[in-house]
Structures are given as structure tokens and as C-alpha cells.
Coordinates of C-alpha atoms and ligand atoms in Angstrom, one line a residue:
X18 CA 7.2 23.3 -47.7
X19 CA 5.6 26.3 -48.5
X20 CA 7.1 30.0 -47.6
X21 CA 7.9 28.6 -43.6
X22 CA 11.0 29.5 -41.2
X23 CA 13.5 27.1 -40.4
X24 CA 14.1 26.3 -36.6
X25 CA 17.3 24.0 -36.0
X26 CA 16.8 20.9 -33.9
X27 CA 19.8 20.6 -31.7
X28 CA 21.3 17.4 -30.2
X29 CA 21.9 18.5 -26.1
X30 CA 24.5 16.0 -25.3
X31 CA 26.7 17.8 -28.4
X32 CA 25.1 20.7 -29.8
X33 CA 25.2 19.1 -33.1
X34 CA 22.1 20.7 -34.9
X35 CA 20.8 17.5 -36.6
X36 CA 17.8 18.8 -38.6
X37 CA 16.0 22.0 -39.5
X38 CA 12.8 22.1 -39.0
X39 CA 10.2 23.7 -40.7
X40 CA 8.0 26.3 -38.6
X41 CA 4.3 26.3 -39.5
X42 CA 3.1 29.9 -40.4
X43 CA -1.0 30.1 -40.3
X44 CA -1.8 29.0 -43.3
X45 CA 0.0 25.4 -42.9
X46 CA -2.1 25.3 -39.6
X47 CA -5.1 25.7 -41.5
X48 CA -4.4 22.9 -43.9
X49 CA -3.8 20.8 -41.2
X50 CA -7.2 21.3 -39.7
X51 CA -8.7 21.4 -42.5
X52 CA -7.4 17.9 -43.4
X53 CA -8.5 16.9 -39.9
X54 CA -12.1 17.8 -40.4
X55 CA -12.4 16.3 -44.0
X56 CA -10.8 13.2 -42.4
X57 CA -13.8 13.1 -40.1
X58 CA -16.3 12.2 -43.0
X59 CA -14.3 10.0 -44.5
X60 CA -13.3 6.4 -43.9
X61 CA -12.0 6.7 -40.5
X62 CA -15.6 8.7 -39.4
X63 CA -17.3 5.2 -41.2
X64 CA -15.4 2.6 -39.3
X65 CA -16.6 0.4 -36.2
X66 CA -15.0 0.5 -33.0
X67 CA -13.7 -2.8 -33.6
X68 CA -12.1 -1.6 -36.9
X69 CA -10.4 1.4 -35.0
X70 CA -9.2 -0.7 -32.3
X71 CA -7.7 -3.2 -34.7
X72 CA -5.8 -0.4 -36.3
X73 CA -4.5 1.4 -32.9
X74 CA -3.2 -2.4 -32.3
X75 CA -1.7 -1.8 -36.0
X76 CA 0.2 0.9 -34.4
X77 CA 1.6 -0.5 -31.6
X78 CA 3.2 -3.4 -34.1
X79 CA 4.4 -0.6 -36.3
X80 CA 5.9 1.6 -33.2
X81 CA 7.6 -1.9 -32.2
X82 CA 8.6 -2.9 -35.2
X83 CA 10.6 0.6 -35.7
X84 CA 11.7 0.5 -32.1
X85 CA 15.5 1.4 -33.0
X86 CA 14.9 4.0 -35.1
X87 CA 12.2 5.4 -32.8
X88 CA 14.9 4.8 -29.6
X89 CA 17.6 6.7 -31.7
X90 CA 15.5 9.8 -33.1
X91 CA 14.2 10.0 -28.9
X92 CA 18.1 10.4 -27.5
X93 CA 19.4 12.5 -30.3
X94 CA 16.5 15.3 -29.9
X95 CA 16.4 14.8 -25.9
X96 CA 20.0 13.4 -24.9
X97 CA 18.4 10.8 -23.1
X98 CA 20.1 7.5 -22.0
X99 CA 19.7 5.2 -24.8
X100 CA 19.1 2.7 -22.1
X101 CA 16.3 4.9 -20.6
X102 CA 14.4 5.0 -24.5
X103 CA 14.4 1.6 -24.7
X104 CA 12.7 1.3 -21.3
X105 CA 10.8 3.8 -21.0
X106 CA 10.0 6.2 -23.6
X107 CA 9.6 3.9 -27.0
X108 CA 8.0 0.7 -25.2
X109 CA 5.2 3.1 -23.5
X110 CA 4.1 4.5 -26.6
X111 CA 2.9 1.4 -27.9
X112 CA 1.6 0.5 -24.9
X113 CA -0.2 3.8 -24.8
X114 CA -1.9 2.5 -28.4
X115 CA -2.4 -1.3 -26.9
X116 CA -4.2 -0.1 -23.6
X117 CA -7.1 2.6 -25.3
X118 CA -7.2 0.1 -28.3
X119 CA -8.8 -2.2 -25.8
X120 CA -10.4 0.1 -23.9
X121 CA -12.7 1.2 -26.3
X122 CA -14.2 -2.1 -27.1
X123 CA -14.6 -2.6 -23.4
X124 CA -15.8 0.5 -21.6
X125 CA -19.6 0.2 -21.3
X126 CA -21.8 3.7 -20.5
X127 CA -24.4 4.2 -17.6
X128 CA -28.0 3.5 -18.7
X129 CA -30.9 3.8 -15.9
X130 CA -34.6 2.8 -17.0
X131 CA -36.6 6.1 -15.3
X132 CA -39.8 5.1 -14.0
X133 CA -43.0 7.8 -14.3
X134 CA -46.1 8.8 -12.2
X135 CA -48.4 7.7 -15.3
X136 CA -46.8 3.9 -14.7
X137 CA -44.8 4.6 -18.3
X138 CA -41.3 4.2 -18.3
X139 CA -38.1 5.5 -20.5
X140 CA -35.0 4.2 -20.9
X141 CA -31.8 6.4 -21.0
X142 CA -28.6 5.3 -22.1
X143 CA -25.4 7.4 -23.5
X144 CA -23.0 7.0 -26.8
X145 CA -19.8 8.4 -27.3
X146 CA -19.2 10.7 -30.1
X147 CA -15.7 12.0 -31.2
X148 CA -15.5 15.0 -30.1
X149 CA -14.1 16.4 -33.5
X150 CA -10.7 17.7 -34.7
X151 CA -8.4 17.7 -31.1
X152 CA -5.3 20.0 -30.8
X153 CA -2.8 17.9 -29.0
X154 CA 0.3 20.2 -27.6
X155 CA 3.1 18.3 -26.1
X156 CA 6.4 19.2 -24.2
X157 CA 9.9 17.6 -24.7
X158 CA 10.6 16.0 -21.7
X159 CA 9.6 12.6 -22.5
X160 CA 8.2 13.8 -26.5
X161 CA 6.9 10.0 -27.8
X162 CA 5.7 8.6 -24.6
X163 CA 3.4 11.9 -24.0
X164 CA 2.5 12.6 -27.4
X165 CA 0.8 9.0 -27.7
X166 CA -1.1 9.3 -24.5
X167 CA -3.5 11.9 -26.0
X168 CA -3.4 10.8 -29.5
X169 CA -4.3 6.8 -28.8
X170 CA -7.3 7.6 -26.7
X171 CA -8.3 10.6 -29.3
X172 CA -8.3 8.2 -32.2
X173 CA -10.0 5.2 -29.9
X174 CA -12.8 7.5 -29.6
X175 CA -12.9 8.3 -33.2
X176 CA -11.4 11.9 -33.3
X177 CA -8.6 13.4 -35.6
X178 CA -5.9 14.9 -34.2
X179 CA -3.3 18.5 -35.2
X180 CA -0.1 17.8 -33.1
X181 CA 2.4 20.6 -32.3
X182 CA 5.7 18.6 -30.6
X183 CA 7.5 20.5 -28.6
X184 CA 10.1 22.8 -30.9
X185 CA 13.1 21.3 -29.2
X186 CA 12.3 17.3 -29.8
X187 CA 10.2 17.7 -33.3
X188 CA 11.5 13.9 -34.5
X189 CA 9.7 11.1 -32.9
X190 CA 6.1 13.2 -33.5
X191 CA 7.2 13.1 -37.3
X192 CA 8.5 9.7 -37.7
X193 CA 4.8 8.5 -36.0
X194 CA 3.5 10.3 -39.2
X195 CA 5.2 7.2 -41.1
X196 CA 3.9 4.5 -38.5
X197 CA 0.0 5.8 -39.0
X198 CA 0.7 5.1 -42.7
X199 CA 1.7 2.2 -42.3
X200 CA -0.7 1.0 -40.1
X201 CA -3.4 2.3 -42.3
X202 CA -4.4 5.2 -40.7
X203 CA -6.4 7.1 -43.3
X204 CA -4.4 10.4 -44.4
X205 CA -5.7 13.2 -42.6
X206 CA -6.1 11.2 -39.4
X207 CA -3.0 12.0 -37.8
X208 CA -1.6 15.5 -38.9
X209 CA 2.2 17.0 -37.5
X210 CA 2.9 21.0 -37.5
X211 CA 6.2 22.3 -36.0
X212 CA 6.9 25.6 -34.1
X213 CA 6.9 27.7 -30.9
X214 CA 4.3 28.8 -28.7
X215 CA 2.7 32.1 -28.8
X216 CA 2.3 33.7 -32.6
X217 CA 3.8 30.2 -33.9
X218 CA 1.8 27.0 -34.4
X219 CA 1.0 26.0 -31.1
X220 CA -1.4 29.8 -30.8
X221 CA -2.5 29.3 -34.3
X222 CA -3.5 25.6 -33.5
X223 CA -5.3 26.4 -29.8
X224 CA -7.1 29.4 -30.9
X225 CA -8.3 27.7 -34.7
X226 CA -11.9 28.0 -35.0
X227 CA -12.2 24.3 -36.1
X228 CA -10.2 23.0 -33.6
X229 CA -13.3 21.2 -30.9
X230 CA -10.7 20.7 -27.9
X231 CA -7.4 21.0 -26.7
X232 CA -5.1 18.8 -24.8
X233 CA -1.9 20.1 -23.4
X234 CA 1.3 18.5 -21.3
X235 CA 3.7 21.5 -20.4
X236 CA 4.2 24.5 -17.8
X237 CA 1.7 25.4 -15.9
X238 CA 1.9 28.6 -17.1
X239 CA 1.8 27.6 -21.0
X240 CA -1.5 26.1 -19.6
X241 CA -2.5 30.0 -18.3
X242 CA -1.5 31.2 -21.5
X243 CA -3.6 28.6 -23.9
X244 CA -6.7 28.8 -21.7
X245 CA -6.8 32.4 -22.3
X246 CA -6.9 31.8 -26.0
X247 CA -9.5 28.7 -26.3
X248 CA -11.7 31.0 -24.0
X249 CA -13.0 32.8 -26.7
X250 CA -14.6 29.5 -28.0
X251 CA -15.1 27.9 -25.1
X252 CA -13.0 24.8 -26.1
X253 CA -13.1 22.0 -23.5
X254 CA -9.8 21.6 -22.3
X255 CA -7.5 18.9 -20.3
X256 CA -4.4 20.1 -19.1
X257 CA -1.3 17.9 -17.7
X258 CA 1.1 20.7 -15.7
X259 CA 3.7 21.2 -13.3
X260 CA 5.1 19.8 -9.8
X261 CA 6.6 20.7 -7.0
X262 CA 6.5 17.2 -6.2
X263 CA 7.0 15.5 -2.2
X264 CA 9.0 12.7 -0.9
X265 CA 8.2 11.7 2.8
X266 CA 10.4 9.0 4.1
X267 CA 9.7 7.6 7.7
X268 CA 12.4 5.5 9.8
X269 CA 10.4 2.3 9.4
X270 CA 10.5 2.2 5.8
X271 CA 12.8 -0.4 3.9
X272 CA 15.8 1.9 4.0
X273 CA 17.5 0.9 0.5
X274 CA 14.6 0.6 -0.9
X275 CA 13.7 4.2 -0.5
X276 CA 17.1 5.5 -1.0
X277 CA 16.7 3.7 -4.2
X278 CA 13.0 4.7 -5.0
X279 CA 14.0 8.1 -4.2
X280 CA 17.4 8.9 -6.0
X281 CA 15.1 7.6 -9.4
X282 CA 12.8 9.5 -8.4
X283 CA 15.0 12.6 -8.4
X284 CA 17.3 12.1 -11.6
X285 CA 15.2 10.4 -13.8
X286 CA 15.6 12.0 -17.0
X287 CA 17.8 14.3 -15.3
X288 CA 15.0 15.2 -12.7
X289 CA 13.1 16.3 -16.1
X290 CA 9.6 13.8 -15.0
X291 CA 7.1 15.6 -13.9
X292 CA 6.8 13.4 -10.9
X293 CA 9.9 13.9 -10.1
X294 CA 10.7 14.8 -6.0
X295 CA 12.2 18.2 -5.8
X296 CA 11.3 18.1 -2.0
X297 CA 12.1 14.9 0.0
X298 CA 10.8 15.0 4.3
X299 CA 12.8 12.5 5.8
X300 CA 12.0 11.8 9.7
X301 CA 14.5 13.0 11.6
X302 CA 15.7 9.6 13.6
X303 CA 17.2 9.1 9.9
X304 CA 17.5 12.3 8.3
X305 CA 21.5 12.6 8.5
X306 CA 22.2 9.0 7.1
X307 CA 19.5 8.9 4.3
X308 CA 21.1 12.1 3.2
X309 CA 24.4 10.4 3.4
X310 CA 23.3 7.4 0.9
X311 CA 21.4 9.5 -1.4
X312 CA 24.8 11.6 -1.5
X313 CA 26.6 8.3 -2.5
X314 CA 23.6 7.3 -4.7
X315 CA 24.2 10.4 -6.6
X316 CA 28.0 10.7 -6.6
X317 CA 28.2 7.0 -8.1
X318 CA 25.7 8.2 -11.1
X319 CA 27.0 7.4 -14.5
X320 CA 26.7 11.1 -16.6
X321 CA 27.9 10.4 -20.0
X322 CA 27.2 10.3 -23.9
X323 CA 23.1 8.9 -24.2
X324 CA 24.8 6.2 -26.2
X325 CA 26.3 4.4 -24.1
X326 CA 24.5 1.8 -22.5
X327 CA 25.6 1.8 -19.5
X328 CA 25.3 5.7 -19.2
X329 CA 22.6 6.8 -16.0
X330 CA 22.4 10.6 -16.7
X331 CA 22.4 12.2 -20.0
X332 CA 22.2 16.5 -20.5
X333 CA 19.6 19.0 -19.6
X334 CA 17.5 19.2 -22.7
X335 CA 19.1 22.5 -23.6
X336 CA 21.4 25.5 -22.8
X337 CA 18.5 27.8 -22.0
X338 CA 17.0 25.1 -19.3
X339 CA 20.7 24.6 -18.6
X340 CA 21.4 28.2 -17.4
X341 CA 17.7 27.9 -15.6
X342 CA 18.5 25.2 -13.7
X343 CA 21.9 26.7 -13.0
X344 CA 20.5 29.7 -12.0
X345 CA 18.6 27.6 -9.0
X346 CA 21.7 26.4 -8.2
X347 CA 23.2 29.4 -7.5
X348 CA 19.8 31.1 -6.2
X349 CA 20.2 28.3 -3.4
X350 CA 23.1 29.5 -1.9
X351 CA 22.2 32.7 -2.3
X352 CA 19.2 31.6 -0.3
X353 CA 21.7 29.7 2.4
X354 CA 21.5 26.0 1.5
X355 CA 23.6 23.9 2.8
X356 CA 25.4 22.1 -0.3
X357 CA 25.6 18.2 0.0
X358 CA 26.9 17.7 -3.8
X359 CA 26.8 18.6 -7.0
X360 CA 25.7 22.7 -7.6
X361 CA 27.6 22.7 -11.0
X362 CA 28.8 21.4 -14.2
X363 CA 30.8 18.0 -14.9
X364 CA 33.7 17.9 -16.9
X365 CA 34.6 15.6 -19.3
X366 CA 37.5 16.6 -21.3
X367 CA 35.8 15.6 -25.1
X368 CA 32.9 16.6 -26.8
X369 CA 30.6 16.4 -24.1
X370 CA 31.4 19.4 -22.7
X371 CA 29.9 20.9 -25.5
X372 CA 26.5 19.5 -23.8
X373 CA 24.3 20.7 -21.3
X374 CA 25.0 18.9 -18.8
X375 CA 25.0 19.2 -14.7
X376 CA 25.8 17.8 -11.7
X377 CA 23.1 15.7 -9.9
X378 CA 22.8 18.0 -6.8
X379 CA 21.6 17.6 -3.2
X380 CA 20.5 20.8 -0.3
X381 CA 19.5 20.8 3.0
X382 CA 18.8 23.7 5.5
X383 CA 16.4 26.0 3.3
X384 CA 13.3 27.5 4.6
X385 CA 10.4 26.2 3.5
X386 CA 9.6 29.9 1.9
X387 CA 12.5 29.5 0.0
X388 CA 12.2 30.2 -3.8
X389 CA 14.3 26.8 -4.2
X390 CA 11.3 25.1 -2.3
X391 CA 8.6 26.6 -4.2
X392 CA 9.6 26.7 -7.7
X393 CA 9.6 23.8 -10.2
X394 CA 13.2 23.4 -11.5
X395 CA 13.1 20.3 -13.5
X396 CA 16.4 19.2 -13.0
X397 CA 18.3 16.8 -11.2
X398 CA 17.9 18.7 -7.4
X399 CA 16.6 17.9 -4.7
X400 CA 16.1 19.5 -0.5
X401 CA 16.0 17.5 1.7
X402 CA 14.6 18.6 5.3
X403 CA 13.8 16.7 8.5
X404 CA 10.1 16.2 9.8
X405 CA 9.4 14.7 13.5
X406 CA 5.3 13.8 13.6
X407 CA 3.1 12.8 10.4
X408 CA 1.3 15.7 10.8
X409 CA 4.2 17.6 10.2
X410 CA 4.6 15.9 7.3
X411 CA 1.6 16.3 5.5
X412 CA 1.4 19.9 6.2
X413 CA 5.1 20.5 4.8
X414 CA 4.2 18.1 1.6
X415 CA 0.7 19.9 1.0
X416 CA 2.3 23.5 1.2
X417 CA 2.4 24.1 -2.6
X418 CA 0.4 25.6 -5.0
X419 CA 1.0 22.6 -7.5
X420 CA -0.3 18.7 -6.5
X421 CA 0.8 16.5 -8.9
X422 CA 2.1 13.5 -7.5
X423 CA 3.9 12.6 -4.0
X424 CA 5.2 9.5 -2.7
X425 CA 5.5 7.9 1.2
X426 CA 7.9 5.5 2.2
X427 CA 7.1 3.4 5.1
X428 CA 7.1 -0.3 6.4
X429 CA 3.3 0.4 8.1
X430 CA 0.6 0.1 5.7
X431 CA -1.9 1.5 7.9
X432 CA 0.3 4.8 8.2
X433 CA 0.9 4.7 4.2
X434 CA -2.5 4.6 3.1
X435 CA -3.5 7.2 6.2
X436 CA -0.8 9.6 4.0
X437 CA -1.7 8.9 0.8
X438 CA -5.4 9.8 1.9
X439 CA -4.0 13.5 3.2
X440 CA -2.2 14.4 0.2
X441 CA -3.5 16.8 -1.8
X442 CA -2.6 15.6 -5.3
X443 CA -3.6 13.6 -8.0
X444 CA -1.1 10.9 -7.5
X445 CA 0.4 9.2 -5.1
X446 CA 2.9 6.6 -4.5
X447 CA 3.3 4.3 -1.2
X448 CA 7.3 2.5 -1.7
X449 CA 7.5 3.1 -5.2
X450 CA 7.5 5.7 -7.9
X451 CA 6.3 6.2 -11.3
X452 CA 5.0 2.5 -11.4
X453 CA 2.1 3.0 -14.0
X454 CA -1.3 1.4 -14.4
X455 CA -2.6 3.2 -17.5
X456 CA -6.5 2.6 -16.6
X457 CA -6.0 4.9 -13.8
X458 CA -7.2 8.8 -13.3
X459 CA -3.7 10.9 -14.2
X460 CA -3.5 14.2 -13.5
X461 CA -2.9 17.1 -11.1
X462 CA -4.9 19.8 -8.2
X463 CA -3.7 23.3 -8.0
X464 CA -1.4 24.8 -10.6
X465 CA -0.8 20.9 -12.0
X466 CA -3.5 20.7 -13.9
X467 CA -7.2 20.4 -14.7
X468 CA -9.0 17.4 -15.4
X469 CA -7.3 13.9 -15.6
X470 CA -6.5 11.1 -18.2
X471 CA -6.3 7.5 -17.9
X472 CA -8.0 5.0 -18.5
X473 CA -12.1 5.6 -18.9
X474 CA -10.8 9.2 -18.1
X475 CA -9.3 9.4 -21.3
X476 CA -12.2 8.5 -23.1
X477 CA -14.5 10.5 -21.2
X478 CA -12.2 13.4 -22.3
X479 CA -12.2 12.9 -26.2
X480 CA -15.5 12.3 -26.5
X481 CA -18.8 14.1 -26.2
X482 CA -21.7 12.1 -24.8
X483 CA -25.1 11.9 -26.0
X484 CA -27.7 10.9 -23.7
X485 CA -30.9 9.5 -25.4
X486 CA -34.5 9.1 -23.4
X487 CA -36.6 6.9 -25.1
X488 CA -39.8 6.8 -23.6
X489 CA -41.7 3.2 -24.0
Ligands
NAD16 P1 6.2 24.3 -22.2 O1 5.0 24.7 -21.5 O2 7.3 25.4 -22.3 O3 5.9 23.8 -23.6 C1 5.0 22.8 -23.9 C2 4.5 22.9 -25.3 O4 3.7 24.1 -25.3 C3 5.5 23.1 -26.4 O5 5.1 22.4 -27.5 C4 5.5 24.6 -26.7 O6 5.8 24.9 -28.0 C5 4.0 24.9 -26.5 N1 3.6 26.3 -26.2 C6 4.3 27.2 -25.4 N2 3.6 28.3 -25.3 C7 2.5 28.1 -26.0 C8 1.3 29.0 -26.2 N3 1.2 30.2 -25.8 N4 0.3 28.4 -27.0 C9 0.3 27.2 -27.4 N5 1.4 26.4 -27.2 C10 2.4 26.8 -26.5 O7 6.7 23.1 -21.4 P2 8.1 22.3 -21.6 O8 9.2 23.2 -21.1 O9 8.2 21.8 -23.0 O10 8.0 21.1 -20.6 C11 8.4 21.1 -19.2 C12 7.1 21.4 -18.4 O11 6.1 20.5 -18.6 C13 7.4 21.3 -16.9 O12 6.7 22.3 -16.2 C14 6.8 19.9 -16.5 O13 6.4 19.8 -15.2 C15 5.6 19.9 -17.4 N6 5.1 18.6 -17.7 C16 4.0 18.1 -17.1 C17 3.5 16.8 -17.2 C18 2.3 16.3 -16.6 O14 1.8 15.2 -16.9 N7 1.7 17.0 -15.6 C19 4.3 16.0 -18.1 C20 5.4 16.4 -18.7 C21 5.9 17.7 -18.5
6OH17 C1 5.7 13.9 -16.9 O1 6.8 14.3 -17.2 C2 5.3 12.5 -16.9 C3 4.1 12.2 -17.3 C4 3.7 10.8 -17.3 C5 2.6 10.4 -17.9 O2 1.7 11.2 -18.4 C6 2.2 9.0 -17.9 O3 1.2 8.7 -18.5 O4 3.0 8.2 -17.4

């Protein structure tokens, strides 16, 4: 590689650096858009939809076919549970390819015949064109599974994609490099640069002339921060951001059943989702023994080395985020939580303690102003505070300036779906969490995002319709 920086990539659970990676100046930015645009009028702009969908299926055989290399590249750069990759991370990427491979052949477009006062008539009807070269910027949280949610539907519609992994889980993005080859994805198609975020590849790739759009999963305030750079050119934009996510859990619910539903839905990934519930509303009939069982649920977590199979909770993805969540932990004291667990760092007594690990960690008895109740932490924490009506409850769950996702626990569906209807996000969950259908709309109101994917939403996204009026 050409006159670049190095960058290590370091292992969380260890601190073992197990690559260095190169940083993309400029001019390597530029090559890879410039590929991208040549690719356009090549094969891969000549082929059918049918022939693009059978290669995305290509893909996904390829992704499965290098599932243990793809499981072990995912937990070394994120400290993951190996068990979690293997559920999770690696099988949803191919999914992600399988789904929008379908899709494509299936969606139809509107069409409306348009009668005139002459007695003449014209028929409208809409095609998808590829929207061009995409800039796809992804975040390290859950790095495969995310990255292949915008680049399957970008290719289905017939775009080629620049990716910029996040700088702290570079691997899986580069080893799908090899998978697009093999699958027969013309060169140029798919293209990888590595870096940071401002004056580093992910600014060179969102403010590149010859990028057409930009598709972005990270902080909401990485979102501020690119919009303000694709302004200039007025590049369309989709943006996946933050939470501040709600839990509301009423008395008739199925009581292990949320206590279950709930601890995932708190230290998945060690609470780094997303969706994950930072603030769970219990009512109050059963405040004082859910927070009881989600105190066991969380003691009896397994923390450990990703590798073991039977491990639950892996690190924090690194020591920065490490001393950022800790810094909440101590900020909620400071702010007069009452501590039900956790608030600090395991101990091991072997490597591990090299890692950035921390304790799963439980409050009650903040405000509601509370910085702790405000702010996304993205780690394994949760408050928990009592509620006593269901307007209460809505009001409390709805007092954010984020709405991604929320979820409501209950036994009475009429009251579930009269909840979900009140919350202001883009998501919600009635008994269960994170359960994906991926033809539905994805996305977030308020500081969680603009626009959403999914589904038809997806291709709407990466593709620019043309409406033609033919007049007969
Ligand atoms: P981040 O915003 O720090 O980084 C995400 C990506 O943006 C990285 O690749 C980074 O290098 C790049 N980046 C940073 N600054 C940039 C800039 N100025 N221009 C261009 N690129 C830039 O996010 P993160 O810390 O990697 O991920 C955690 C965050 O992502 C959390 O806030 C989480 O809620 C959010 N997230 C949201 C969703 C969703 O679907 N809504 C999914 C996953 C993660
Ligand atoms: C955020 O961390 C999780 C996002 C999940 C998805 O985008 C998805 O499609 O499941």
C-alpha cells in the first residue's frame, strides 16, 4: 500500500494488537471511487436483475461457506462471545444478501393509467435506477452484520459501493472483499478503505464529489457531522443512530418471560445494540421483585474469554469506551443512584484483566433529568424506575430526544398494541426483543436517525426512480 499510516487493530478481551491496518490518505479514496464509477459501466451495470440476484445468493453461499473464519475474525476485532457470532452476527450477514437478493426480483413499482379531458389517456409507470457509487460508513458494534445490510440492498439495486469499517473492527469488511471475489462480483463492485472519521477516510469518502449517496450506522452525532459535509452536494442520505431505548414492564406480563426478554435486552453485546434498554418502567405492584430477578439474571452472567462457548459477556469494545462507560458509572452516583450491582470492573486473575471488561450493572432512584437517564451509554446498564398508570408510562418512555426502538411487556394485547401505537419511535417490540423481519421499515425519530431500511425501504433508498408518462 502506497505512502499510508498504520493504525493497530486491537483484540479487547486481551489487548493483543492482531493486525495493522493501513489508513487510507485521499488519494486511496479516490481510487476507490474511481474504481466504483468505472465498475458502473462495466459488466455489473450490464447485468439483469435476475443475474444480480443470483450472485447476491452467490454471496450468502460464500459468507456460509467461510462461516468459521468469518465467526473468528468478528470476536477477535469485537471480543464478542463466539457463541453470539455464530448466532447472530455471521448467520445475519448472509441472510442480509438472501433477503434483498429476493427482493429485488419481487418488488413491483406503482403504475396508474391517467385519464385526460380530450378522452386520451397516458400511462405512468416507475423503474429503479442505481443510484450510482454509495458510501457505506459502518460502526463496530455488530461490524459484519451492519455492514451487509447497506451493501446487499445497494448491490440488489445495481449500485457500487466504497466502505469505511469502523477503525476498531477493520477485519470482517476485508475478508468480504474475498467472498465478492469469489462469488463473482466484478472487481470494482465492492471496494474496502480503512481509517477514522474526520480528515481520515470516512470525511474523504462522505464529502467525494463522485460519491451519489451516503449511508451511515453510528453516533448520532457522527451523523451531525457527515450531514454537514454531504451538504455541499446535496447527497441523499440514510442515517441509522443512537438510542436511549425504553423498557415498560406491566404486572400482567409473563413475569420470566420479561425478566428474560429484558436482561437480553440490556447485555447483549455487552449492552453495545442499539436497541438495547438503558431505561426499563416497571409498574410498581412489581417493581421491587423484577429488580430482584433482573439482579440475579445479571449476577449469574457468564463474563469470560469470547472463546469459550459457554461465555455470556465478552469486553467493552475498547479502553476508550471502557473509561466512557465507567465514567457513567461513577457519574451515577455522583448523580444519587441507588446501586443494585455491578458499577465496576470484574477480576479475573489471568489475561483477561488485560481486557476491557465491566460489570453488568443495575440503578434505581435517579431523576428522570438525570444525565444517566438521558445519555446513550452503550454498555451493559440499565435504571430501572417504577410507573403506576399507562399514561405515565408512555410519557416517561417518550421523554428523549432519540426514538429508536422500545419494547412493552404485558399479558393484554389490547393494552400492548394501545402502547406500541403511543411510542414515539421507529420500532417497537410487544414480549420480545430484537426479533427481526428484515422486510420491515428499520430506523429511528429524533436524534436516531433519518429515513429507514428494510425491506422495499431499502430499495427505495439505493435507488433513484424514474417515472415515465407515456401518453397513448
Ligand atoms: P461512531 O459514530 O463513532 O463511528 C461510526 C463510523 O463513523 C466509524 O466508521 C467512524 O470511523 C466513522 N466516522 C466518525 N466520524 C466521522 C466523520 N466525521 N465523517 C465520516 N465518518 C466518520 O459510532 P460507533 O462508536 O462506531 O458506534 C456506536 C454508535 O452507533 C452508538 O451511538 C450506537 O447507538 C450507534 N448505532 C446505531 C445503530 C442503528 O441502527 N440505529 C446501529 C449500530 C450502532
Ligand atoms: C444496532 O446496533 C443494531 C442494528 C440492527 C439492525 O440494523 C438490524 O438490521 O437488525
Amino acid at each position: 500500500m502506497r505512502g499510508t499510516n498504520t493504525f493497530p487493530d486491537v483484540n479487547p478481551a486481551t489487548g493483543a494488537v492482531i493486525a495493522e491496518v493501513n489508513e487510507a490518505g485521499q488519494s486511496l479514496v479516490d481510487d476507490a471511487v474511481q474504481a466504483a464509477r468505472k465498475a458502473l459501466q462495466g459488466e455489473w451495470g450490464q447485468l439483469t436483475v435476475g443475474q444480480r440476484s443470483e450472485r447476491l445468493h452467490r454471496v450468502a453461499s460464500a459468507i456460509e461457506s467461510r462461516f468459521d473464519c468469518l465467526v473468528q475474525a468478528e470476536v477477535a476485532d469485537t471480543g464478542k462471545p463466539i457463541s453470539l457470532a455464530s448466532k447472530l452476527d455471521v448467520p445475519r450477514a448472509a441472510a442480509n444478501f438472501r433477503v434483498f437478493a429476493d427482493l429485488i426480483k419481487t418488488a413491483g413499482l406503482e403504475s396508474f393509467q391517467t385519464e385526460m379531458a380530450d378522452g386520451r389517456r397516458a400511462l405512468n409507470y416507475a423503474v429503479r435506477m442505481p443510484l450510482g457509487v454509495v458510501g457505506i460508513i459502518t460502526p463496530w458494534n455488530l461490524p459484519l452484520l451492519l455492514l451487509t445490510w447497506k451493501v446487499a440492498p445497494a448491490l440488489a439495486c445495481g449500485n457500487t459501493v466504497v466502505v469505511k469499517p469502523s477503525e476498531e473492527t477493520p477485519a470482517t469488511a476485508t475478508m468480504l472483499a474475498e467472498v465478492m471475489q469469489e462469488a463473482g462480483i466484478p472487481n470494482g463492485v465492492y471496494n474496502v478503505v480503512h481509517g477514522f472519521g474526520p480528515n481520515s477516510a470516512g470525511e474523504f469518502l462522505t464529502r467525494h464529489p463522485d460519491v451519489n449517496a451516503v449511508t451511515f450506522t453510528g453516533e448520532s452525532q457522527t451523523g451531525a457531522a457527515i450531514m454537514k459535509t454531504v451538504a455541499a452536494s446535496v447527497k441523499p442520505v440514510s442515517f441509522e443512530l443512537g438510542g436511549k431505548n425504553a423498557a415498560i414492564v406491566f404486572a400482567d406480563c409473563d413475569f420470566d418471560e420479561a425478566v428474560k426478554g429484558i436482561a437480553d435486552a440490556v447485555f447483549l453485546n455487552t449492552g453495545q445494540v442499539c436497541l438495547c434498554a438503558e431505561r426499563v418502567y416497571v409498574e410498581r405492584s412489581i417493581f421491587d421483585r423484577f429488580v430482584e430477578a433482573l439482579k440475579c439474571k445479571a449476577e449469574s452472567l457468564r463474563i469470560g474469554s469470547p472463546l469459550d462457548a459457554s461465555t455470556e459477556m465478552g469486553p467493552l469494545i475498547s479502553a476508550a469506551h471502557r473509561e466512557k462507560v465507567l465514567s457513567y458509572y461513577r457519574l451515577a452516583r455522583e448523580e444519587g443512584a441507588q446501586p443494585i450491582t455491578g458499577g465496576g470492573v470484574p477480576e479475573f486473575g489471568n489475561e483477561l484483566d488485560q481486557g476491557c471488561y465491566v460489570q453488568p450493572t443495575i440503578y434505581t432512584g435517579l431523576k428522570e433529568s438525570a444525565r444517566c437517564v438521558k445519555e446513550e451509554i452503550f454498555g451493559p446498564v440499565c435504571h430501572l424506575a417504577p410507573f403506576d398508570t399507562e399514561e405515565e408510562a408512555v410519557s416517561l418512555a417518550n421523554d428523549t430526544m432519540y426514538g429508536l426502538a422500545a419494547s412493552v411487556w404485558t399479558g393484554n394485547m389490547k393494552r400492548g398494541h394501545r402502547m406500541a401505537q403511543q411510542m414515539r419511535v421507529g420500532i417497537t417490540w410487544v414480549n420480545c426483543w430484537f426479533l427481526r423481519d428484515l422486510r420491515t421499515p428499520f430506523g429511528g425519530v429524533g436524534l436516531s436517525g433519518i429515513g429507514r431500511e428494510g425491506g422495499v425501504h431499502s430499495l427505495n433508498f439505493y435507488s433513484e426512480l424514474n417515472n415515465i408518462c407515456v401518453r397513448f
